[in-house]
Structures are given as C-alpha cells and as structure tokens.
PDB file of C-alpha atoms in Angstrom:
ATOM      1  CA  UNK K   1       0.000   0.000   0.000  1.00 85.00           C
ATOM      2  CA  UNK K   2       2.714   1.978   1.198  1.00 83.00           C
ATOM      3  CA  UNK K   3       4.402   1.554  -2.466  1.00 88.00           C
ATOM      4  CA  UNK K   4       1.356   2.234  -4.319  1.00 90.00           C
ATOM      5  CA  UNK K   5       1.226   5.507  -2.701  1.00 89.00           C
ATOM      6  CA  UNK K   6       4.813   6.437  -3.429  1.00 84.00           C
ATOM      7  CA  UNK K   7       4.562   5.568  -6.779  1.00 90.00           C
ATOM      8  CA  UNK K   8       0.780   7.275  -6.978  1.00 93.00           C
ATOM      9  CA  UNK K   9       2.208  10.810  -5.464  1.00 88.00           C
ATOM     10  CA  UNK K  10       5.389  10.440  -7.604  1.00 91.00           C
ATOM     11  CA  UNK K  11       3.314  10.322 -10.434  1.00 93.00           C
ATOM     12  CA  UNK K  12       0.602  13.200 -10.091  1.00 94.00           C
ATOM     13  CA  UNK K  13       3.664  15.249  -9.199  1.00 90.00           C
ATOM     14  CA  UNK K  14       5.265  14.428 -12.981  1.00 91.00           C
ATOM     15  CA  UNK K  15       1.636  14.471 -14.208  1.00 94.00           C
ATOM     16  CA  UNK K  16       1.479  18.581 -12.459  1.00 94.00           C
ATOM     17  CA  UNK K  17       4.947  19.241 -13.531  1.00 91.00           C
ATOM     18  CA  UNK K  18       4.711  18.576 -17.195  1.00 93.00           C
ATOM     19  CA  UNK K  19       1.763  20.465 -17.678  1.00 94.00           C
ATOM     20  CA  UNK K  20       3.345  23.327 -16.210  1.00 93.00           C
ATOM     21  CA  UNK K  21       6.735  23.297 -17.973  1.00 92.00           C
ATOM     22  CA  UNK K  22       6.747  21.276 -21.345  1.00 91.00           C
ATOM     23  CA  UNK K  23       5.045  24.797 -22.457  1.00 91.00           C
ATOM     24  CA  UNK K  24       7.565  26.778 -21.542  1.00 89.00           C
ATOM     25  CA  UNK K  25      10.095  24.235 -22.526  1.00 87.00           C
ATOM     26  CA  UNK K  26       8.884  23.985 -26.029  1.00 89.00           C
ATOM     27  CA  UNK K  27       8.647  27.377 -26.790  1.00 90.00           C
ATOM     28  CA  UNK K  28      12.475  28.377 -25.325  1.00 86.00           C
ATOM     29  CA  UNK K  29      13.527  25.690 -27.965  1.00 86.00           C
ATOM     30  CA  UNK K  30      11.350  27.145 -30.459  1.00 89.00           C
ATOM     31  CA  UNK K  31      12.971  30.743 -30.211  1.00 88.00           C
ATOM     32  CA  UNK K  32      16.936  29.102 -29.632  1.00 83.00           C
ATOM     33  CA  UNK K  33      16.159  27.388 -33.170  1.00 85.00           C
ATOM     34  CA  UNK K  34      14.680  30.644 -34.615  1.00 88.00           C
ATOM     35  CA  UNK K  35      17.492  33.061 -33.309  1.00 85.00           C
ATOM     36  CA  UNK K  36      19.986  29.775 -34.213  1.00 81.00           C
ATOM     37  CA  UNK K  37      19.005  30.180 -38.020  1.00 84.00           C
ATOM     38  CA  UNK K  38      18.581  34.437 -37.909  1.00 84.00           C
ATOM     39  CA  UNK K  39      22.296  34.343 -37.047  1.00 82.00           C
ATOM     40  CA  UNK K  40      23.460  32.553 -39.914  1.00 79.00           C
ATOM     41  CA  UNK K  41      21.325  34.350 -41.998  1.00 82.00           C
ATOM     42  CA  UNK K  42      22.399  37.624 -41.132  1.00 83.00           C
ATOM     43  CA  UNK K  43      26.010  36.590 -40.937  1.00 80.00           C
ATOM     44  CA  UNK K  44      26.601  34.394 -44.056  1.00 76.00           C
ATOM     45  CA  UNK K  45      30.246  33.990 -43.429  1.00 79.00           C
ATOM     46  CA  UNK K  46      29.642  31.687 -40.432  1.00 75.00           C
ATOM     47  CA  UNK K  47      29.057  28.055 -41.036  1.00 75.00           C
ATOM     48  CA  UNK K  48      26.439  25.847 -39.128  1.00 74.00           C
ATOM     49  CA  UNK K  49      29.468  23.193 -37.664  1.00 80.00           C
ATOM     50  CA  UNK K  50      31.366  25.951 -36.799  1.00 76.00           C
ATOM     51  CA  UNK K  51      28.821  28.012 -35.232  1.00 77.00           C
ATOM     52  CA  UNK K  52      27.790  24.295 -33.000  1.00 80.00           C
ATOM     53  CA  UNK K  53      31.567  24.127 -32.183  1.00 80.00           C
ATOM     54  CA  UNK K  54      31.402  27.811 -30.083  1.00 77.00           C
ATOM     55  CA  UNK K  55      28.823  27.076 -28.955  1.00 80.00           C
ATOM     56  CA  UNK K  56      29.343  24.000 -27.339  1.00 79.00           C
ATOM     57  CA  UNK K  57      32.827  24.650 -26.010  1.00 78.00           C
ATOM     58  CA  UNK K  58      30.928  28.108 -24.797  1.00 74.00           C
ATOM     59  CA  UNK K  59      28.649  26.131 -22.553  1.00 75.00           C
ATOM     60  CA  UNK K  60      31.571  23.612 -21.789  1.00 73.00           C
ATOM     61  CA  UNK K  61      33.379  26.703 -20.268  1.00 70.00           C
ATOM     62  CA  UNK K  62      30.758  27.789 -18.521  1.00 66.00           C
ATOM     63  CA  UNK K  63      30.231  24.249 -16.761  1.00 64.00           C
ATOM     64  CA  UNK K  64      34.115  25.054 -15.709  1.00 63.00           C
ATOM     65  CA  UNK K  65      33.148  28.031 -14.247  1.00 61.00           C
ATOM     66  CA  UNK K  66      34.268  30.184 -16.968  1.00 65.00           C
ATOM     67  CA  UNK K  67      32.120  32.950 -18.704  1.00 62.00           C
ATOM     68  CA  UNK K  68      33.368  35.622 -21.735  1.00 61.00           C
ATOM     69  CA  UNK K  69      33.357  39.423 -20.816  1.00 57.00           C
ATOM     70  CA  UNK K  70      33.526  41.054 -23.631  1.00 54.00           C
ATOM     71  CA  UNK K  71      37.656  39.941 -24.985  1.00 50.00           C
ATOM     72  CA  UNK K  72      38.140  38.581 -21.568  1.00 50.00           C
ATOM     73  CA  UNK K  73      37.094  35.793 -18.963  1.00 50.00           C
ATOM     74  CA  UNK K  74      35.699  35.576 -16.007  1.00 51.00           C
ATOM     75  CA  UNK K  75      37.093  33.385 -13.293  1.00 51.00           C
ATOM     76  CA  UNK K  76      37.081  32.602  -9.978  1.00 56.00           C
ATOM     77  CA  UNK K  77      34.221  29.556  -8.800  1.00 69.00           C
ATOM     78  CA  UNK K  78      37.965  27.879  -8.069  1.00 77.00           C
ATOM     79  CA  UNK K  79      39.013  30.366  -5.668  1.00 76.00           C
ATOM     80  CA  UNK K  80      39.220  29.747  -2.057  1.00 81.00           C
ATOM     81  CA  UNK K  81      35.767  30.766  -1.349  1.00 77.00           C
ATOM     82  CA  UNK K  82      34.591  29.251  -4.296  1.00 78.00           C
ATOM     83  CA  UNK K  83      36.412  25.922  -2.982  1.00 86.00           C
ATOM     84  CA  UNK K  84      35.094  25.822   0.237  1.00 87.00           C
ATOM     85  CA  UNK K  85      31.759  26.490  -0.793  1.00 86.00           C
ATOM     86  CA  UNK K  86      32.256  23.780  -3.367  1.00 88.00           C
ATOM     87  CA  UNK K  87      33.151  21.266  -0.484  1.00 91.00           C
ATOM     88  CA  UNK K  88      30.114  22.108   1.493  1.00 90.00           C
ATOM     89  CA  UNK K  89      27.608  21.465  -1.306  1.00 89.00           C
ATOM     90  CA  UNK K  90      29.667  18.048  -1.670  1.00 91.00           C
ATOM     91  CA  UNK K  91      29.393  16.900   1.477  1.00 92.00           C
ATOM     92  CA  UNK K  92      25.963  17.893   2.503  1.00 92.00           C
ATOM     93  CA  UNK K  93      25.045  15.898  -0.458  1.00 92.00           C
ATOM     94  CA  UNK K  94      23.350  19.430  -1.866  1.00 92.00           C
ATOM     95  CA  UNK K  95      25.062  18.524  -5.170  1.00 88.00           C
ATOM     96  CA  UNK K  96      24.332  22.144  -7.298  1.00 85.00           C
ATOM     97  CA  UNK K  97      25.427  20.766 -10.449  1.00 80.00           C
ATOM     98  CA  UNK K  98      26.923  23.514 -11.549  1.00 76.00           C
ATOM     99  CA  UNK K  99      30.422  23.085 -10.679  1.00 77.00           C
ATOM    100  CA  UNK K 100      32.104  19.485 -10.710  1.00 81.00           C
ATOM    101  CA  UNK K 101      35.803  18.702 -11.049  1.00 85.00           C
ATOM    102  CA  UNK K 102      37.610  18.693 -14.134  1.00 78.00           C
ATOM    103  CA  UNK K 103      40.585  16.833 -13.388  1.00 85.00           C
ATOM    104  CA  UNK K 104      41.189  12.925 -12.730  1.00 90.00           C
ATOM    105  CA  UNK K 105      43.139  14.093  -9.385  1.00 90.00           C
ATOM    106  CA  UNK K 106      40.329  16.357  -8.746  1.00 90.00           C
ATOM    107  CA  UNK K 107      37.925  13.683  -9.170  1.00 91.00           C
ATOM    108  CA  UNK K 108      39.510  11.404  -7.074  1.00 94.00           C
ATOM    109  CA  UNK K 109      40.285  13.396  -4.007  1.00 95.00           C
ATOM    110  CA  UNK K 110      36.170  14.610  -4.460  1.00 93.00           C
ATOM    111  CA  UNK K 111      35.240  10.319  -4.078  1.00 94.00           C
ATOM    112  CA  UNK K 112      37.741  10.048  -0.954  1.00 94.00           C
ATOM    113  CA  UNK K 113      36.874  13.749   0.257  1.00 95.00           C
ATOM    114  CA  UNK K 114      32.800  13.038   0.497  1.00 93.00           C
ATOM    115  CA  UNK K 115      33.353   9.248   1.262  1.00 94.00           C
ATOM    116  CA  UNK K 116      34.848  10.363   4.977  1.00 93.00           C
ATOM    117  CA  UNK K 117      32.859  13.860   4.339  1.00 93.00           C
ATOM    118  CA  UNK K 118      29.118  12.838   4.229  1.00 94.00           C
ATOM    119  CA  UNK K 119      29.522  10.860   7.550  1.00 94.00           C
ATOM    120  CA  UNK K 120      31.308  14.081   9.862  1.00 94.00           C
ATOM    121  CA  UNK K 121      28.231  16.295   8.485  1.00 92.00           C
ATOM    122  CA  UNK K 122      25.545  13.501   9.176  1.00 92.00           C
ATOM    123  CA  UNK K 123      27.093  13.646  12.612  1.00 91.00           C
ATOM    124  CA  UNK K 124      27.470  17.792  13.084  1.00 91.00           C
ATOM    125  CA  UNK K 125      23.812  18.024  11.457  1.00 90.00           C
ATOM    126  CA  UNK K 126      22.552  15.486  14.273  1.00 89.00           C
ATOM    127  CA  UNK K 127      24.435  17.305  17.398  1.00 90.00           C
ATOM    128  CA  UNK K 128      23.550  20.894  16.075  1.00 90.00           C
ATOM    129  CA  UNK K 129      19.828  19.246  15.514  1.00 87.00           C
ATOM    130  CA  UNK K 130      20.014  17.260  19.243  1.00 87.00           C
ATOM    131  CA  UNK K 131      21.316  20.561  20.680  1.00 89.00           C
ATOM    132  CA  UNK K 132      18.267  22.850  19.071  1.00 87.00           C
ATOM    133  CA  UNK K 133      15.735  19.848  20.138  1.00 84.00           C
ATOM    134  CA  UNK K 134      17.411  20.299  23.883  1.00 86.00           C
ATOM    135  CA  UNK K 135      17.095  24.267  23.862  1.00 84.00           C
ATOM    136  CA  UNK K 136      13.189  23.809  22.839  1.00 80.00           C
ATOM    137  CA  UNK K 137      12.762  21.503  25.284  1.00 77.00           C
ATOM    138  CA  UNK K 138      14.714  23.505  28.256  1.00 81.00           C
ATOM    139  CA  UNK K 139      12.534  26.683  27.509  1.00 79.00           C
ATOM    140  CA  UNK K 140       9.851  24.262  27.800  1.00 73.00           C
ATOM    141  CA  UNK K 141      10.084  22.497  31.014  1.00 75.00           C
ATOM    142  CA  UNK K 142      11.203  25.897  32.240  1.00 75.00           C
ATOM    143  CA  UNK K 143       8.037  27.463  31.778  1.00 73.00           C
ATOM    144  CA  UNK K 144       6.341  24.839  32.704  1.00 69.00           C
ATOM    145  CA  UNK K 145       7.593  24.807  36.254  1.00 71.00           C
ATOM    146  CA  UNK K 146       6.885  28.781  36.462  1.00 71.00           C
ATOM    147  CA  UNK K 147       2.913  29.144  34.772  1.00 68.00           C
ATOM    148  CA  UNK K 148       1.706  25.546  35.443  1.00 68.00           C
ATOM    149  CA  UNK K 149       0.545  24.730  31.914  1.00 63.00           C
ATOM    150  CA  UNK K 150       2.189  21.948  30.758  1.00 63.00           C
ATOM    151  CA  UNK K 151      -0.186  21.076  27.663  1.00 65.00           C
ATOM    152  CA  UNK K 152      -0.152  25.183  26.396  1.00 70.00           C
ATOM    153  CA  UNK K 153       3.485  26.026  27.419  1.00 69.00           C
ATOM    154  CA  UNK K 154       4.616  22.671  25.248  1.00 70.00           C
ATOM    155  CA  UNK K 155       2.644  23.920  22.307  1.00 74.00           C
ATOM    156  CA  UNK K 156       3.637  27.471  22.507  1.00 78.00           C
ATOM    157  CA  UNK K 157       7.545  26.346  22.918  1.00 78.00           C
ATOM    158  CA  UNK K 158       7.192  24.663  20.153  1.00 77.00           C
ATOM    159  CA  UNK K 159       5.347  27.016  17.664  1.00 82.00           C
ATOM    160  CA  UNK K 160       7.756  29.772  18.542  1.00 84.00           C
ATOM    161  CA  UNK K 161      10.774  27.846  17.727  1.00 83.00           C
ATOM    162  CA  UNK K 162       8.860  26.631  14.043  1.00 86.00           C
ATOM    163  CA  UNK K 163       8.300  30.183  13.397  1.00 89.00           C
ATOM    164  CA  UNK K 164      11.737  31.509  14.613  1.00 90.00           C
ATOM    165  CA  UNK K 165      13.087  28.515  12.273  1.00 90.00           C
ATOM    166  CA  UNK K 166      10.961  29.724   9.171  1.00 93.00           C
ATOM    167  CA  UNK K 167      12.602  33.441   9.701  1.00 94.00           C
ATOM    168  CA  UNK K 168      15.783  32.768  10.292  1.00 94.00           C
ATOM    169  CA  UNK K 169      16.396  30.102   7.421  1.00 95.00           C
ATOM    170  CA  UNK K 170      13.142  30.502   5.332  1.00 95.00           C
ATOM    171  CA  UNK K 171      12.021  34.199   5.389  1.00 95.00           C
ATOM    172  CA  UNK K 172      14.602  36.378   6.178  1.00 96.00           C
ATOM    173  CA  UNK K 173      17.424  34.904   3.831  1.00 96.00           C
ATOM    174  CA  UNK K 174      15.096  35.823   0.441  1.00 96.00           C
ATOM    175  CA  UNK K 175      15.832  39.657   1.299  1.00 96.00           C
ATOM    176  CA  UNK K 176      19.595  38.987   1.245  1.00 96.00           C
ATOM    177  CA  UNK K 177      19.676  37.090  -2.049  1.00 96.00           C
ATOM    178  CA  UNK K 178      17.868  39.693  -3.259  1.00 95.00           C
ATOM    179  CA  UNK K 179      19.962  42.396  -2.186  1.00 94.00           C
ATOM    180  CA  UNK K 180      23.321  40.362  -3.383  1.00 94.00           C
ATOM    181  CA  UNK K 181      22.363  38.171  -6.108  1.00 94.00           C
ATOM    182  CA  UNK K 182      19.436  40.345  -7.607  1.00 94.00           C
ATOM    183  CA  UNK K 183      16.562  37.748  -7.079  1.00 96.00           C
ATOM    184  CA  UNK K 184      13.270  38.167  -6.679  1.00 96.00           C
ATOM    185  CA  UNK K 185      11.745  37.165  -3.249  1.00 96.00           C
ATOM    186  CA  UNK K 186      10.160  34.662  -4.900  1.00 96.00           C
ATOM    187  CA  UNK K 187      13.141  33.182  -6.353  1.00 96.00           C
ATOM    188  CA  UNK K 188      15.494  33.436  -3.260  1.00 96.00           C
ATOM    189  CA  UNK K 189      13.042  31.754  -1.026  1.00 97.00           C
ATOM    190  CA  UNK K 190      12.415  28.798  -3.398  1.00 96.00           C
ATOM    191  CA  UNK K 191      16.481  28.445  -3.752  1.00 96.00           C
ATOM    192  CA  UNK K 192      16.337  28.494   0.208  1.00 96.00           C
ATOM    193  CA  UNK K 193      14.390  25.051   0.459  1.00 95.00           C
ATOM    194  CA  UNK K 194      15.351  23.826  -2.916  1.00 95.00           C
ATOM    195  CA  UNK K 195      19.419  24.512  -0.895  1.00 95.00           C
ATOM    196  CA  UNK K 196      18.111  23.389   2.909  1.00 94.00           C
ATOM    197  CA  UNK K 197      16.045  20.224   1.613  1.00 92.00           C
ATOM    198  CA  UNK K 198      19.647  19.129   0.035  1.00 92.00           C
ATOM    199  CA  UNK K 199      17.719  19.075  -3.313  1.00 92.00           C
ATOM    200  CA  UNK K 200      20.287  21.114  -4.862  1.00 91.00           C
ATOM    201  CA  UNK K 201      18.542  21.546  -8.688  1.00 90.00           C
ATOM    202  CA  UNK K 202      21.743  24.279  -9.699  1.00 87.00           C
ATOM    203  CA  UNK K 203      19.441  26.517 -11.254  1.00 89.00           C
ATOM    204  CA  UNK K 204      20.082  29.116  -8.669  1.00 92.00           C
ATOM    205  CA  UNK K 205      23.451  29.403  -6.799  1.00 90.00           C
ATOM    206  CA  UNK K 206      24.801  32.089  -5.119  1.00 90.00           C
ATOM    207  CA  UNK K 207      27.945  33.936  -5.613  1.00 84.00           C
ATOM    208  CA  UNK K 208      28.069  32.634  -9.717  1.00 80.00           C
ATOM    209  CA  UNK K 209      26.774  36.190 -11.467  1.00 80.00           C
ATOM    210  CA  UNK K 210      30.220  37.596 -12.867  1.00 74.00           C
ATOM    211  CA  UNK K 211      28.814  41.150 -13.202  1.00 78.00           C
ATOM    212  CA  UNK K 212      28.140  41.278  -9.204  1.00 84.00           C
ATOM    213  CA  UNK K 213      30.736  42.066  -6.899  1.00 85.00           C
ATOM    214  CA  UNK K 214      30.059  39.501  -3.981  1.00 87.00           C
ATOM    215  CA  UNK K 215      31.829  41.122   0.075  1.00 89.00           C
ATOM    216  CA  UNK K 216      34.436  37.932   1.433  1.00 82.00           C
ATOM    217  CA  UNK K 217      31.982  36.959   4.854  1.00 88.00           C
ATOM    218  CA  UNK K 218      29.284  36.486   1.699  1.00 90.00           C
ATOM    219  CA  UNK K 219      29.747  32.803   1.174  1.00 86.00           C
ATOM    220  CA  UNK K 220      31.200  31.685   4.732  1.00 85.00           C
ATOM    221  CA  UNK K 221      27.712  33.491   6.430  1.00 91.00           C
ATOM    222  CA  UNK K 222      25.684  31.242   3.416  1.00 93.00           C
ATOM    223  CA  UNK K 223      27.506  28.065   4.709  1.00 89.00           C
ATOM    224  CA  UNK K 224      26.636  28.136   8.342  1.00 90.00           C
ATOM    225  CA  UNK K 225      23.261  29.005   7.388  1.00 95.00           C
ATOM    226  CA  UNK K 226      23.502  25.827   5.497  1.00 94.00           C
ATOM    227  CA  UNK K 227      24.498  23.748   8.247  1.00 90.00           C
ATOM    228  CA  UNK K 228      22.024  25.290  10.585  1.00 92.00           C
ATOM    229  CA  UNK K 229      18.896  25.334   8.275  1.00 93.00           C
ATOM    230  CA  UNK K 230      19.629  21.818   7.390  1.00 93.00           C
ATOM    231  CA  UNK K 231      19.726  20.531  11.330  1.00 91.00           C
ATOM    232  CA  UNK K 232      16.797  22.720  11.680  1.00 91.00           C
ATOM    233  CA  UNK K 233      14.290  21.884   8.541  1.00 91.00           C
ATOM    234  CA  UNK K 234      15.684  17.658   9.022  1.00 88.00           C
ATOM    235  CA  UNK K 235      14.090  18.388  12.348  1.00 87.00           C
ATOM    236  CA  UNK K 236      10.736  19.407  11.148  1.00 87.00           C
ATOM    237  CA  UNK K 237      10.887  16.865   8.387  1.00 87.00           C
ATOM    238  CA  UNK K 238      11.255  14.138  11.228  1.00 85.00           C
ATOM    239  CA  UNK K 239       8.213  15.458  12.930  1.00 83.00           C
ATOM    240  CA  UNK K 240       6.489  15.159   9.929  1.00 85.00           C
ATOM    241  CA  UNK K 241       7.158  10.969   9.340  1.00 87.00           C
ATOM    242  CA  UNK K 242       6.145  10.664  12.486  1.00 83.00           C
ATOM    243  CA  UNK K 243       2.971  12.383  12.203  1.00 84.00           C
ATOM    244  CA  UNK K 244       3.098  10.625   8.687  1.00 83.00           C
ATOM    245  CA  UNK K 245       3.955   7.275  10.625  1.00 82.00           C
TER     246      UNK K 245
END
C-alpha cells in the first residue's frame, strides 16, 4: 500500500509538472532554433558546424566556471571561497550541479573527500539538531515549572521555535539574495528550500553572477546558514514521518 502511494504521489507530481513546464520548454527551444538560423542568416560567413563548435565549447566553459566578458574571462568559482563552498555542497550531499571537477586528481580526491565527508556532516547536522531539540525543550520544562501549563506552554515552545526557524532560514534569507544576487523574493526563497532540503537543482546558486561584486563573509555566512537550516528543517521533516507514521 505503502508503495502504491509512493509511486501514486510520484506520479501526479510528474503528471502537475509537465503540464506546467513542457510549455515553456517547447517554446524556449522554439525561439533558440529561430534566433539559431537568424544568425546565420544575417552573418553568411559563419558556417552551421562551426557556429555548433562555439557554442558548445561556450557552454563547456561555462560548466568550468568560466564565462566571456567582452575579450576577456571571467574566473574565480575555483578560488578559495569558491572551494570551500564547493566542499560544502559536496558533502551535505546538496550537489548544485553547476560546478564538478575537471581533473582525474580532482575527481579522485572529491570520491575520498565526500566518502569520509558525508559521515562528519551527518554527525554535526545530528548534534547541532540534538542541541536545538534540547534548547526547545529547556525553555519548555522551564516554563512549565513557572505558569503551570504543561499542555499550552509545550505547544507554545514549540510554535515559537517553528516560526523563529521559518525566519531565520526561510524568510529572512530571500531579502539577502535579493539584495546580493538580484533575485526576486520569490526566487530566493524557493532556492532556500530547494538549498536546505539538500535538493540542490543548480538553477540558482549564489555567488556565480560575474557582473556582481560579492563582500568575502558572503559565502562563509551562506555556509553556516547551510548547516544550521539543514539541522533545523531535518528536524521538522522528522516530525512530519512521524505524524506521517
């Protein structure tokens, strides 16, 4: 039964989805092919393999991190910053997609790096999550002891600390992605649970426009609200299999 579900939900969900973007898909490749075949009309000196051949080593670059300004590049998702965010997408198992390693070294120390990785953030994400549930729970059986209410004071506790959780890593974070990366609010909050939830699509990442100018505590601030949304959002998602349960 339990299967049949799955398989039920996982299926009205591509059922919803394709009705909503196989539109919007088809036309984007509808007005690539159109502008595709305007260009070499307008410019008869360029050839059609040629013309595939910038392109794709164009979006090859890009997948490198790369990007053309004008008669230069842009670099820099290799950077420090860039590295260390890199290595706590890997091993939160976020996985943006965006940026992978080129190199067979690279590659290699990324398998041994997340093998030994994945396991030391399971653990942090527990303690940081065991250490939240403990705080909650203090407040809790504090105010207990001082109003009598044990029934109110335990669901009060715990509706402040979902709604503190939904500001601090839900919210609030929208307004600074909108402020540094340009994003709508709509846009930064779905990249916050798309980011917290570990889902990780790549469509949105932050600190990857070359025409911004991102401060240095930019990207280290993003990755402890990482670690801290995910302890806090695994919690509620435990609460709801057991309600589910």
């Amino acid at each position: 039964v339990l299967l049949v579900l799955y398989v039920g939900y996982v299926g009205l969900g591509a059922g919803v989805l394709q009705a909503l973007e196989r539109p919007a898909e088809v036309q984007a490749a509808q007005q690539l092919l159109q502008q595709h075949w305007e260009l070499l009309a307008n410019h008869t000196c360029l050839r059609g393999p040629d013309l595939q051949r910038l392109i794709e080593g164009i979006i090859q670059a890009y997948k490198s991190g790369i990007t053309l300004q004008g008669n230069t590049t842009s670099l820099g998702r290799w950077d420090f910053s860039g590295s260390f965010f890199f290595s706590i997408s890997a091993i939160t198992t976020i996985g943006y997609g965006n940026l992978s390693p080129s190199t067979v070294p690279g590659r290699i120390f990324c398998i041994l790096f997340a093998l030994f990785g994945i396991p030391l953030n399971l653990l942090l994400l527990n303690e940081i999550g065991q250490l939240m549930l403990l705080g909650v729970q203090h407040c809790a059986h504090h105010l207990e002891e001082v109003f009598r209410w044990q029934k109110k004071v335990s669901f009060l506790i715990k509706t402040c600390a979902l709604v503190t959780g939904l500001l601090l890593f839900l919210l609030l974070p929208p307004l600074l992605f909108s402020d540094k990366e340009g994003w709508s609010y709509e846009e930064g909050f779905y990249y916050s649970f798309i980011t917290l939830s570990t889902i990780g699509f790549g469509d949105y990442v932050i600190g990857m426009n070359p025409d911004r100018t991102y401060p240095a505590w930019y990207k280290n601030v993003i990755s402890l609200w990482i670690l801290f949304g995910m302890a806090w959002l695994a919690l509620v998602i435990k609460f709801c299999i057991n309600f589910l349960e």
